Every structure is written in C-alpha cells, then in structure tokens.
Coordinates of C-alpha atoms and ligand atoms in Angstrom, one line a residue:
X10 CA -14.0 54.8 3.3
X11 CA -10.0 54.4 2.7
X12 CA -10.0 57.1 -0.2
X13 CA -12.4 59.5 2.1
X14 CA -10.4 59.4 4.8
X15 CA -6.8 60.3 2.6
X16 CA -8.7 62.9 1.0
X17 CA -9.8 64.3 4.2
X18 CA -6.4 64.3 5.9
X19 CA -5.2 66.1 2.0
X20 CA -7.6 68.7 2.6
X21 CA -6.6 69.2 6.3
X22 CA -3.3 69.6 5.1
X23 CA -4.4 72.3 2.8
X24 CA -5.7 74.2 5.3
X25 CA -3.7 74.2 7.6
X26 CA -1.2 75.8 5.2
X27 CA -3.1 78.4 4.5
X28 CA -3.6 79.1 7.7
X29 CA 0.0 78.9 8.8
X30 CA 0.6 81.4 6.0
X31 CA -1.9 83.6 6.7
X32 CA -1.1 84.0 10.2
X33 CA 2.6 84.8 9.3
X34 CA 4.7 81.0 9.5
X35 CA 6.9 80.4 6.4
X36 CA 6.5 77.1 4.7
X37 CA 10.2 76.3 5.4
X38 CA 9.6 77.0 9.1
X39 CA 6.4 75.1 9.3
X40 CA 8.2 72.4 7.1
X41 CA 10.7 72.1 9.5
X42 CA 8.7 71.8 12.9
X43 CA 6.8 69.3 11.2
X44 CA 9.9 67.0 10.8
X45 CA 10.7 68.0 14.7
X46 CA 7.3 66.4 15.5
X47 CA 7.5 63.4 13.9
X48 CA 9.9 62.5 15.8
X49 CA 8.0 63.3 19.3
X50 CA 4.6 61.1 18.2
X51 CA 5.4 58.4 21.3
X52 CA 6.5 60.8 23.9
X53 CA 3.8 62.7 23.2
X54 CA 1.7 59.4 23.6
X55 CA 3.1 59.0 27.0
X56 CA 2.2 62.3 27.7
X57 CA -1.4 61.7 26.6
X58 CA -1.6 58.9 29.4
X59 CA -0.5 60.6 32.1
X60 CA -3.1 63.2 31.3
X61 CA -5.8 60.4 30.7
X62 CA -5.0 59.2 34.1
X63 CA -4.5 62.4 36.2
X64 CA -8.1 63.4 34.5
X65 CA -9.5 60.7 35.8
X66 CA -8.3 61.3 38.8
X67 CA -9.8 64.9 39.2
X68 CA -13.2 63.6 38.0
X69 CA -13.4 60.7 40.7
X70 CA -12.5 63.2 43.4
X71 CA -15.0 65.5 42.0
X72 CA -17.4 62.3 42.4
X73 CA -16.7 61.8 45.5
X74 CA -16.8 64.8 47.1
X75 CA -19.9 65.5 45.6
X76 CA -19.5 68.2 43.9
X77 CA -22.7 70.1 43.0
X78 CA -24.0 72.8 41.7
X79 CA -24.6 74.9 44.6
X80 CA -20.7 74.5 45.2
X81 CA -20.3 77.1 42.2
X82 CA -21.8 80.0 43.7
X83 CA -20.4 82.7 45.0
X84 CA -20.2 83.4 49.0
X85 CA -19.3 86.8 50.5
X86 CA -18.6 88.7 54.0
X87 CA -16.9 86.4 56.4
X88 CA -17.7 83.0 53.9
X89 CA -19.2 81.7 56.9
X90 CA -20.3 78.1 55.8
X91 CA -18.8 78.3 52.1
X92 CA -19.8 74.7 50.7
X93 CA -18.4 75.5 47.2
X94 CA -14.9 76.4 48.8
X95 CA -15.2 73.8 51.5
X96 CA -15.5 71.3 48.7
X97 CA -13.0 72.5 46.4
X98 CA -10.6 72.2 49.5
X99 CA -11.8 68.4 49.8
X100 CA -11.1 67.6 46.2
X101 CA -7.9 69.1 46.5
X102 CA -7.0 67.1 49.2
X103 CA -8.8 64.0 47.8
X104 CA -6.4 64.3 44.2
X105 CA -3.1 65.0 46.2
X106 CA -4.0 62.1 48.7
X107 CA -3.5 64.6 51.7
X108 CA -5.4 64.8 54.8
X109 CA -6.4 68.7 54.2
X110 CA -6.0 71.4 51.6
X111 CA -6.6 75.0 51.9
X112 CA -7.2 76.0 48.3
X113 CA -8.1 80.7 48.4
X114 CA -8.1 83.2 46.3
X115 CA -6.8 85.4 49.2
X116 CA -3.5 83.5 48.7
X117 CA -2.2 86.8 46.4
X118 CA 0.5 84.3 44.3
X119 CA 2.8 80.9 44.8
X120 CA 5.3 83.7 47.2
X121 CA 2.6 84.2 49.5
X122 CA 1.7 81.0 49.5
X123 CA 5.1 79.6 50.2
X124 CA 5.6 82.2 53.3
X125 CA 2.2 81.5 54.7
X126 CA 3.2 77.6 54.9
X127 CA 6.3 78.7 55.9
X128 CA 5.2 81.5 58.7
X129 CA 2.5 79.2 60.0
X130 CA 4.3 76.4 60.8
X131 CA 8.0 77.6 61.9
X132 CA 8.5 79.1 65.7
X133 CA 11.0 81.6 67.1
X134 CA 14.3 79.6 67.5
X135 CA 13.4 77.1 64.9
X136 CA 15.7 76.0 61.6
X137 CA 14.3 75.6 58.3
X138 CA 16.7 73.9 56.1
X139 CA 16.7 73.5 52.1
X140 CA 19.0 70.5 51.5
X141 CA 18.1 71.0 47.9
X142 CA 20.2 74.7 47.5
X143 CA 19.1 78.3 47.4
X144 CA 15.3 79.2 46.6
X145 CA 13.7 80.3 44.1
X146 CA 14.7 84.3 44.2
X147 CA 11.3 85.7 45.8
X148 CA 12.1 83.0 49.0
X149 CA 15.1 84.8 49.9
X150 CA 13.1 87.5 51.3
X151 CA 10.8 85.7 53.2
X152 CA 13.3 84.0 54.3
X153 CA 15.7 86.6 55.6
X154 CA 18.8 85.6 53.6
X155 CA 18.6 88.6 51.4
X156 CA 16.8 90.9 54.7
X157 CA 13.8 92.2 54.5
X158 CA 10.8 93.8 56.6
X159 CA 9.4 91.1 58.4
X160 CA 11.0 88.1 57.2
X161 CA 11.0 84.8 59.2
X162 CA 14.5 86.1 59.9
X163 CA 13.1 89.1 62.3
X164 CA 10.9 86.7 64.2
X165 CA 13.9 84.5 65.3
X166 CA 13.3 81.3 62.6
X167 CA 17.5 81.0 61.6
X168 CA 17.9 79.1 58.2
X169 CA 20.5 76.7 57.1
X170 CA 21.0 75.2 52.9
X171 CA 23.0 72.2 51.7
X172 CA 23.6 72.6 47.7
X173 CA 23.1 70.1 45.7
X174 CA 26.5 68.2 44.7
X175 CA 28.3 69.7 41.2
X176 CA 26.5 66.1 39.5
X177 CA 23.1 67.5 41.0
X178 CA 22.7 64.2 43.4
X179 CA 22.1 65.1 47.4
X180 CA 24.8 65.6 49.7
X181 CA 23.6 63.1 52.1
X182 CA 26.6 63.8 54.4
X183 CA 26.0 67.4 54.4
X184 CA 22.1 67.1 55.3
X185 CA 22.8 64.7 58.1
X186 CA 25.2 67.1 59.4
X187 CA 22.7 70.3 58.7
X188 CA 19.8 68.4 60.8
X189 CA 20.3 69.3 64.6
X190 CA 17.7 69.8 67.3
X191 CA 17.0 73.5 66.1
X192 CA 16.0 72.0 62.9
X193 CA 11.8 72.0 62.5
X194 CA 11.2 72.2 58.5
X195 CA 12.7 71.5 55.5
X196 CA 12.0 72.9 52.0
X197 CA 12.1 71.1 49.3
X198 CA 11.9 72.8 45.6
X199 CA 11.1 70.4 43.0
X200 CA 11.2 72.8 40.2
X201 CA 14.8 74.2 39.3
X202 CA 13.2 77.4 38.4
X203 CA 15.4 79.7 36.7
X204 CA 18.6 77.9 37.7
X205 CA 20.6 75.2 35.8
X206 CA 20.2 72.2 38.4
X207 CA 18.0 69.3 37.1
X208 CA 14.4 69.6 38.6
X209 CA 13.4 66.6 40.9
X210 CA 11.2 64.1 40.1
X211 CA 8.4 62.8 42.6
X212 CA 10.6 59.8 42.7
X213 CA 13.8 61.5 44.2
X214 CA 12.1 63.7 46.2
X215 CA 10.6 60.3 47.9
X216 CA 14.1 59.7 48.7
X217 CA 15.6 62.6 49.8
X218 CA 11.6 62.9 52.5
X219 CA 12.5 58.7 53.6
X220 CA 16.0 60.0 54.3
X221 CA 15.1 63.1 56.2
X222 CA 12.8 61.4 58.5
X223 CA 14.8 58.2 58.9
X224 CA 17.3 61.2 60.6
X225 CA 14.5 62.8 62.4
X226 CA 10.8 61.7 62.3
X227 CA 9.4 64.7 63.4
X228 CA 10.6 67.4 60.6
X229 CA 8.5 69.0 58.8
X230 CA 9.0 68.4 54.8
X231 CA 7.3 71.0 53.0
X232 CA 7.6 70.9 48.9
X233 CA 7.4 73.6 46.7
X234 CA 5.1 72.0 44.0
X235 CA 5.3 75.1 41.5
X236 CA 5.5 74.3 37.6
X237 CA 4.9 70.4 39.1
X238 CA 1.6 69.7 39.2
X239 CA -0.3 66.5 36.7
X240 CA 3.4 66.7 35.2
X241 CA 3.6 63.3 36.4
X242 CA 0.8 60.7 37.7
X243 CA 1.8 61.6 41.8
X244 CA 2.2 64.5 43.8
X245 CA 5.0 64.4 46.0
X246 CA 2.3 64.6 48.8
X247 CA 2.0 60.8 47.8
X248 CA 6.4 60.4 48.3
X249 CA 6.2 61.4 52.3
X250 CA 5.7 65.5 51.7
X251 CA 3.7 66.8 54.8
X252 CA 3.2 69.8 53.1
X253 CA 2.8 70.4 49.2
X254 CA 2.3 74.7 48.0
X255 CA 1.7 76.0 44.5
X256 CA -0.1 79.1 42.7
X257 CA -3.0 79.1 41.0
X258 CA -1.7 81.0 38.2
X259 CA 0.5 78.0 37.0
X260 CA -0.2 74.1 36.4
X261 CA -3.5 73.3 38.8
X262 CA -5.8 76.9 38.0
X263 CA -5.6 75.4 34.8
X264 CA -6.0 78.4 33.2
X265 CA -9.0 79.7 34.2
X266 CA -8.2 80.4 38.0
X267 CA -7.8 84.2 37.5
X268 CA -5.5 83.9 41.2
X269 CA -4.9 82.1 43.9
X270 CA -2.5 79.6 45.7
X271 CA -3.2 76.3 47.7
X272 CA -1.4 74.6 50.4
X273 CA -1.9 70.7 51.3
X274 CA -1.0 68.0 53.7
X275 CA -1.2 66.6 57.1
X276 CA -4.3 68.2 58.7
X277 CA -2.3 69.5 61.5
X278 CA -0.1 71.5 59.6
X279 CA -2.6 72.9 57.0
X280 CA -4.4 74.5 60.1
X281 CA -1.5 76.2 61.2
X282 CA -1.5 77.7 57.8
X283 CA -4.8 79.1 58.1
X284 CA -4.6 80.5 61.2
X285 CA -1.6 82.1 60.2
X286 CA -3.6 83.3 56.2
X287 CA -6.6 84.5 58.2
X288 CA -5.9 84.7 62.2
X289 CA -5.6 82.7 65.3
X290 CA -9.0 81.5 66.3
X291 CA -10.2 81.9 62.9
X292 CA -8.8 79.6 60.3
X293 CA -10.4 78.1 57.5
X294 CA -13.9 79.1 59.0
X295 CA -13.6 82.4 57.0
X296 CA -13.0 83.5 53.9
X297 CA -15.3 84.4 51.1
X298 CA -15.1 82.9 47.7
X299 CA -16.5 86.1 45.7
X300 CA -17.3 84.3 42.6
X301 CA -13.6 82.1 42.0
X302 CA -15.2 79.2 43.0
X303 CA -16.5 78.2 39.3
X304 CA -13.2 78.9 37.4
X305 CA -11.3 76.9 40.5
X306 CA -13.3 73.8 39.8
X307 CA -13.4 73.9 35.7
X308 CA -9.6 75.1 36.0
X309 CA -8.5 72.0 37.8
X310 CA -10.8 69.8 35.8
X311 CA -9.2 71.4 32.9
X312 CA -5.4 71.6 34.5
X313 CA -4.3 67.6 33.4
X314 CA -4.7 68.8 29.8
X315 CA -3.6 72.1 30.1
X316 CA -0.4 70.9 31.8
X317 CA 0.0 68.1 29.1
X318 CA 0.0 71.2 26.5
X319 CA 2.6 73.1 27.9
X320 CA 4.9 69.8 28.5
X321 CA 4.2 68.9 24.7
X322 CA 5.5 72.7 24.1
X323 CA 8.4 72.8 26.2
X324 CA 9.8 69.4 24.6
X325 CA 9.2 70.5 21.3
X326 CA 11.0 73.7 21.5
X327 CA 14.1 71.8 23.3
X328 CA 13.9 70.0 20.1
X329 CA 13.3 72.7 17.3
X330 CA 16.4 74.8 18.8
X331 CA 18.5 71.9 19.7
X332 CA 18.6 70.6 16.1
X333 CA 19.3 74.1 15.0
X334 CA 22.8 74.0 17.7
X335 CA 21.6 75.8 20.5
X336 CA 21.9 75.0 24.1
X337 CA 18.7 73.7 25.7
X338 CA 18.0 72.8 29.2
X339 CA 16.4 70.0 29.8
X340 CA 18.0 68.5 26.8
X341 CA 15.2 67.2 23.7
X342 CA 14.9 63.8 25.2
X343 CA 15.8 63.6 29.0
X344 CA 12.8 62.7 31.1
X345 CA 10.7 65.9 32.7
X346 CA 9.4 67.2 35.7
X347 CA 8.2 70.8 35.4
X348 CA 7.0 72.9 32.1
X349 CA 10.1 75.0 31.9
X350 CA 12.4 75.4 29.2
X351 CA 15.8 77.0 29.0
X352 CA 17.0 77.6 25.7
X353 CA 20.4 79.9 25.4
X354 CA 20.4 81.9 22.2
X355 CA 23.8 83.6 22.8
X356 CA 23.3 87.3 21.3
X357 CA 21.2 90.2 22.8
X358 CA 19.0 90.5 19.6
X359 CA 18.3 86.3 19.4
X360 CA 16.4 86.9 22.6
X361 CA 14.6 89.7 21.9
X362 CA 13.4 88.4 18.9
X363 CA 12.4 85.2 20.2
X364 CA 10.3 87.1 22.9
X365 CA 8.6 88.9 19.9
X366 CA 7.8 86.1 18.1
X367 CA 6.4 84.6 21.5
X368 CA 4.4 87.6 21.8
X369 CA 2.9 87.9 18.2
X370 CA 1.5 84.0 18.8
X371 CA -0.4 85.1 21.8
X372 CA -4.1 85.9 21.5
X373 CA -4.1 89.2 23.6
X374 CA -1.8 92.0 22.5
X375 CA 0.0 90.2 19.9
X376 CA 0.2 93.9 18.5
X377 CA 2.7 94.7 21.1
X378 CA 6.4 94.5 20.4
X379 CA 8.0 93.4 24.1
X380 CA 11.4 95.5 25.2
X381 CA 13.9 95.3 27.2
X382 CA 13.2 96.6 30.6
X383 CA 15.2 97.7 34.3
X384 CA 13.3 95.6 36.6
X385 CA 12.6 95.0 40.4
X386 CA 14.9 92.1 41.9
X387 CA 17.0 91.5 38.4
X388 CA 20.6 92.9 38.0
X389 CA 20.1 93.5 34.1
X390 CA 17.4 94.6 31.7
X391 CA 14.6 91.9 31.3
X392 CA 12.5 91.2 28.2
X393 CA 9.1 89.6 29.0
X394 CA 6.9 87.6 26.5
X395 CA 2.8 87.0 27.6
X396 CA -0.3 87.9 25.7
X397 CA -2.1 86.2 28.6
X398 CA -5.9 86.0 29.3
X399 CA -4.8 86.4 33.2
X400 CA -1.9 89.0 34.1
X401 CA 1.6 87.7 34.8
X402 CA -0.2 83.8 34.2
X403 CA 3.1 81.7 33.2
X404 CA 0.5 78.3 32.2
X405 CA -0.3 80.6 29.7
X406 CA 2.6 80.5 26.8
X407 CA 4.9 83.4 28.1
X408 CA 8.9 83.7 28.0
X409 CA 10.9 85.9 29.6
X410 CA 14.7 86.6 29.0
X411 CA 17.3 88.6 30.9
X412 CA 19.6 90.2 28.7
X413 CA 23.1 89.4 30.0
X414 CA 25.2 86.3 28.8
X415 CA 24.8 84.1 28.0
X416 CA 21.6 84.8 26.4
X417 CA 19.3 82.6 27.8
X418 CA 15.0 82.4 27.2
X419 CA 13.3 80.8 29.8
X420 CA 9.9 79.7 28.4
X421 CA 6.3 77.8 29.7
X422 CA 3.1 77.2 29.4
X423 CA 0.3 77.1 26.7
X424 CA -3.0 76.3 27.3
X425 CA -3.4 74.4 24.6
X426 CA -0.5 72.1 22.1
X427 CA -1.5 74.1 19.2
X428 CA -1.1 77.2 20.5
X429 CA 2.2 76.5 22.3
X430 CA 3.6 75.4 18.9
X431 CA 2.8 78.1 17.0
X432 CA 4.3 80.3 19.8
X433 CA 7.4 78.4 19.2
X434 CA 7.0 78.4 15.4
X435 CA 6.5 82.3 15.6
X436 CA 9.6 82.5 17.6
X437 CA 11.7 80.5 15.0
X438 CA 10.7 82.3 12.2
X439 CA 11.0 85.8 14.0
X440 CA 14.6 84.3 14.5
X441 CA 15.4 82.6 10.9
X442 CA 14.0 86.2 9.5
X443 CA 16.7 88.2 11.4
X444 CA 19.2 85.9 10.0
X445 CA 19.7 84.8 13.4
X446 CA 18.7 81.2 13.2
X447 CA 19.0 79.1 9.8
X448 CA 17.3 75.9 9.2
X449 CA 19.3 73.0 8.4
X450 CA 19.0 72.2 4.6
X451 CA 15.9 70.2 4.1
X452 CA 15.7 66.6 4.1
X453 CA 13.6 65.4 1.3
X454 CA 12.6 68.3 0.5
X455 CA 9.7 67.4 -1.5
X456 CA 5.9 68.8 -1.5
X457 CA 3.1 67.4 1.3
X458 CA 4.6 64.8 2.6
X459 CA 2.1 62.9 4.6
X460 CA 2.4 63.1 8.5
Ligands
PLP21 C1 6.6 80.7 40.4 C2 7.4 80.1 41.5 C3 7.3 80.6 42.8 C4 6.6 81.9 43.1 O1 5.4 82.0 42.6 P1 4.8 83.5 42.3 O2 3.4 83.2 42.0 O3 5.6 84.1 41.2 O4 5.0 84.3 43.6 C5 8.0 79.9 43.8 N1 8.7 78.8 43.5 C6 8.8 78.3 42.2 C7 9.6 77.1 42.0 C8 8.1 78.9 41.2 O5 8.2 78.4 39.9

C-alpha cells in the first residue's frame, strides 16, 4: 500500500512537470512557488475550514428554504409570483442571518447596488456619514462629492466623512462629533479597495456598529460587503449592520452569476430598497428572473470555495513577491478580510508584464497581450488583466494596474487555487524573463524534492 501510494505521488509529480512545462512555467519558477507553498500548508488549512463551515452553511439554508426544483426556472414579464427568486431571496437572508434580502439581476453591478440602498433609504435633508474615510471611487458620484447628474447630492441628502486615524484605528471623537440630528445613515466599507488602509474585519466593524448606535440607536448602518463575503465565517449583518450590499460579479455569484447585486437586512429597510429598484407601490412583487435563477443558486452554493481560491491566491502571491523584495499589501502573513492584493513592482514595464502574464494564465483570450490604456474616472493610463468567463468579473483571476508610481498591481480572484497560482506563476516568470524579477538562489537545490 505504502510503496503504491509514493509511487503515485512520484508519478503526480511527473506530470505535473510536464505540464507546468508545457503550458510555459520554468522549472526554476515552479521550483520556487513550490518552496512559497510549503510554507502556507496551515493557513491554507484554516482557510479550508472556514470554507467547510460557510458551505455548510449555504446547504442548510438551501434546506431550509426548501429549495426545489421548480425554483430554477425561469419567470418572465412582471415575475409576478417568482418562487425561484422569492427563494433565492430567503436563502440569502437565511445565510447572512437578516430579516430580508433582495437578491436581482436588475441590480446592473455592486455601484448600483450601493446607490439603490443608499437612494431608498436616505430623505431630503438627511446626512449620511462614512466614519470609515472616502468611498470607493464610483460612490463619489452617487454621492455628490465629485457632482454628478442626479446624485443624492441634487435631491438634498448632505454628506459628512471622518478618516480613519494615520494608524488606521477610528476616530471615535471625530464620529461622535460628526453624528448630529441630520445624521440618518452611515456607510461603512469593509474592503479598503484600491486604497492603502487595512480592510475591516467583521469583528471591528461590530465595534465601530455598537459604538454608533450606543450614540444614536436609530442610524442606519449600511456596509458595503464587496470583496467580503465567506472570507470569514460571519457577515457583518451578524456584527449589528442593518444593511449589508455586494455584486454578484464578486465573492457570492460565485462565479457563475453572469450579473447581479443583492442588498440585505432589517425587513424595513430592504423594502425601501425595492420600492426605490422597481417603484413605489411595486417593490419586490416584480421583477422577472429570465433564466439567472439557476446560476444564482449553484453560484452561491459554489461561492465558499470559490472565495477560499482566490484568498489562497492572494496570500500566495503576497508571499511569492514579498520574498523576492517587493512591497505587498496585506503583508504575506497578516490576517485577511477581502481577496485583494496590492503588490508595488516599482517600474512601468514590471507591471505590464505582470498583467501579461495574468492574462496568458486565463482560459479565455490568453492570446491577447493587455496595454496600457486612457481610461474613464483614472488620471493615468490603466493596464487591465482578465480572461474571464463573465465580462469585467473580478472573482475571476484579473489584475489591473495604473501606470503612475509607484507601480502598483492590484490583483483578485480565481475560481479555483490552481488556477489562481498559475496566474501568479505566469506572472513571475513573465517578470523573471524580462530580467525584471530574479529568484533568490535556490535552497537545496536538488531534484523532486517531495512536497
Ligand atoms: C467593486 C466594488 C464596488 C463597486 O462595484 P462595481 O460592481 O464595480 O460597480 C464598491 N465597493 C467596493 C469596496 C468594491 O470592491
């Protein structure tokens, strides 16, 4: 049995060589990521668990809800009576322990999303407040700090931010200050996005929700979930968030969801939401499902996994390029809370060829050599990595990279660990082959040693 089992694992060895080879990873390269990973096996391990458990947390809900077959058919028209998309909505709400969830495909991205909760729930003369620091970039529209046609800004909602303090903790003293009897929600970003502030963990953002409400009961907190979800075994829905909103081309669609948002929370506020998605009067009562409803179930059945994938990728390329003496953020072991990964490469050409190697892992139009690009919204040219199944999907591997200093890659996703590593892998040797990244002179540098 012993001996079958070494020769097995010899011969998987072999082959996997080959096809590292083959598909256009150096020995060295390979040689080298393989020493990264050893080094990963627990984390990884955790990571396992918290999938495990966030699975089974999916599958009960599905259980419970009763989830059948009839619920994957399509409805059309108004969706009168839609029990595949009135269920979904359930088991949505059932996984994030929320009172409601509104869970369409008519919610265009996690934008739309944000501005619907945001729209439906705020009132001429009312404050929102981010105690947490500027939005992610799309927000400021919506919100009217950048103005724009029809932000909350033209319909009388004012806005008000706290930044974090420079060691990223809350400025407690500034929020209590910032709360007055204007304020009527808060936003709350749990992913840092594409700045350099830590991202929250459920945890903190429990704190920041108890301290909020021990100021004023009534607020609303609203969190924006993208990049968050399964990352960790709660939602911040289960911390004291009224409101949780993410996109369906990220963490929860799991892939599959080909668009879509979701919005959940206190029933209250979720129907205020609606009426403001669909109309007033109308609400969740309409709303056809047009065929999504299969790929939203099997994509959040799938998303614990999927999620668990793209963590596993993000950690081992902090690793691969902090070894190699470039900056990473988060660091290769500090604890994590979204799928994103900042790594600066410091030269124009490092992060184009990083995109490129991104790009020639990918499964659709690996052919294609990314370039630099003048883009809506960004101040400099913009390279952008994704061979993805579902356009502009960032759970699928995908990097994108502005080119201005200090050189930074911003990279996430993978639907699944192997392809996420050879992404990173491709990207290394892409790197190492322009003589832009060397690889630190093997230790024991002897043939197939055994993982
Ligand atoms: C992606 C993202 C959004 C916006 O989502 P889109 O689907 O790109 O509109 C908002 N907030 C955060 C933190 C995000 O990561």
């Amino acid at each position: 049995m012993n001996s079958d089992h070494s020769k097995t694992t010899v011969l998987n060895h072999m082959l996997l060589d080959g096809v590292y080879e083959s598909i256009g990873i150096s020995r060295n390269v390979r040689k080298y990521g393989e020493e990264i990973l050893k080094g990963l096996k627990e984390r990884f391990d955790r990571i396992d668990e918290t999938a495990e458990y966030n699975q089974l947390k999916v599958i009960r809900a599905m259980q419970e809800n009763r989830v059948s077959e009839a619920c994957l058919y399509a409805s059309s028209g108004y969706g009168y009576n839609d029990i595949g998309r009135d269920t979904l909505e359930k088991v949505y709400a059932s996984v994030f322990r929320t009172e409601d969830a509104l869970v369409r495909p008519q919610i265009t991205c996690g934008t739309h999303a944000l501005a619907v909760a945001l729209a439906g729930n705020l009132r001429p003369g009312d404050e929102l407040l981010s105690p947490v620091g500027k939005p992610y970039d799309t927000l400021e529209e919506v919100i009217g700090i950048r103005p724009s046609n029809g932000s909350l800004a033209e319909y009388g909602v004012t806005y008000r931010q706290v930044d974090l303090l420079p060691d990223g903790s809350f400025d407690y003293e500034g929020i209590r200050n910032a709360v007055t009897d204007k304020t009527r929600m808060v936003t709350i970003q749990r992913s840092k996005g594409y700045q350099t502030r830590p991202t929250l963990s459920v945890k903190r953002i429990g704190e920041l929700i108890a301290f909020l409400k021990s100021i004023r009961p009534d607020l609303i907190c609203m969190v924006d979930n993208c990049y968050g979800e399964f990352v960790e075994p709660a939602e911040p829905s289960e911390a004291g968030a009224d409101l949780i909103v993410g996109s369906l081309i990220k963490n929860p669609g799991g892939g599959l969801a080909p668009a879509g948002g979701y919005i959940a929370g206190k029933r209250q506020y979720v129907e205020n939401v609606a009426y403001r998605l669909t109309s007033p009067g109308l609400g969740k009562e309409v709303g056809a499902s047009l065929g999504v409803n299969q790929s939203f179930y099997q994509g959040f059945f799938l998303a614990p996994y999927v999620t668990a994938s793209a963590l596993k990728g993000a950690i081992f390329a902090a690793n691969v390029y902090e070894r190699l003496g470039f900056p990473v953020l988060p660091n290769g072991t500090e604890s994590r809370h979204d799928i994103i990964q900042a790594v600066t490469l410091g030269s124009p050409e490092a992060v184009i060829a990083f995109c490129r190697g991104i790009q020639a892992a990918a499964p659709v139009d690996s052919h294609v050599a990314p370039e630099p690009w003048a883009m809506p919204g960004y101040d400099s040219d913009v390279i952008m990595a994704a061979g993805a199944f579902v356009q502009g999907s960032s759970i699928e591997l995908s990097a994108d990279g502005p080119i201005k200093p200090p050189y930074a890659v911003y990279f996430q996703g993978g639907l699944t660990w192997a392809h996420a590593k050879l992404g990173i892998l491709m990207s290394l040797q892409k790197l190492v082959d322009a003589g832009l990244a060397s690889l630190p002179a093997a230790a024991g540098d002897g043939e197939g040693s055994p993982a």
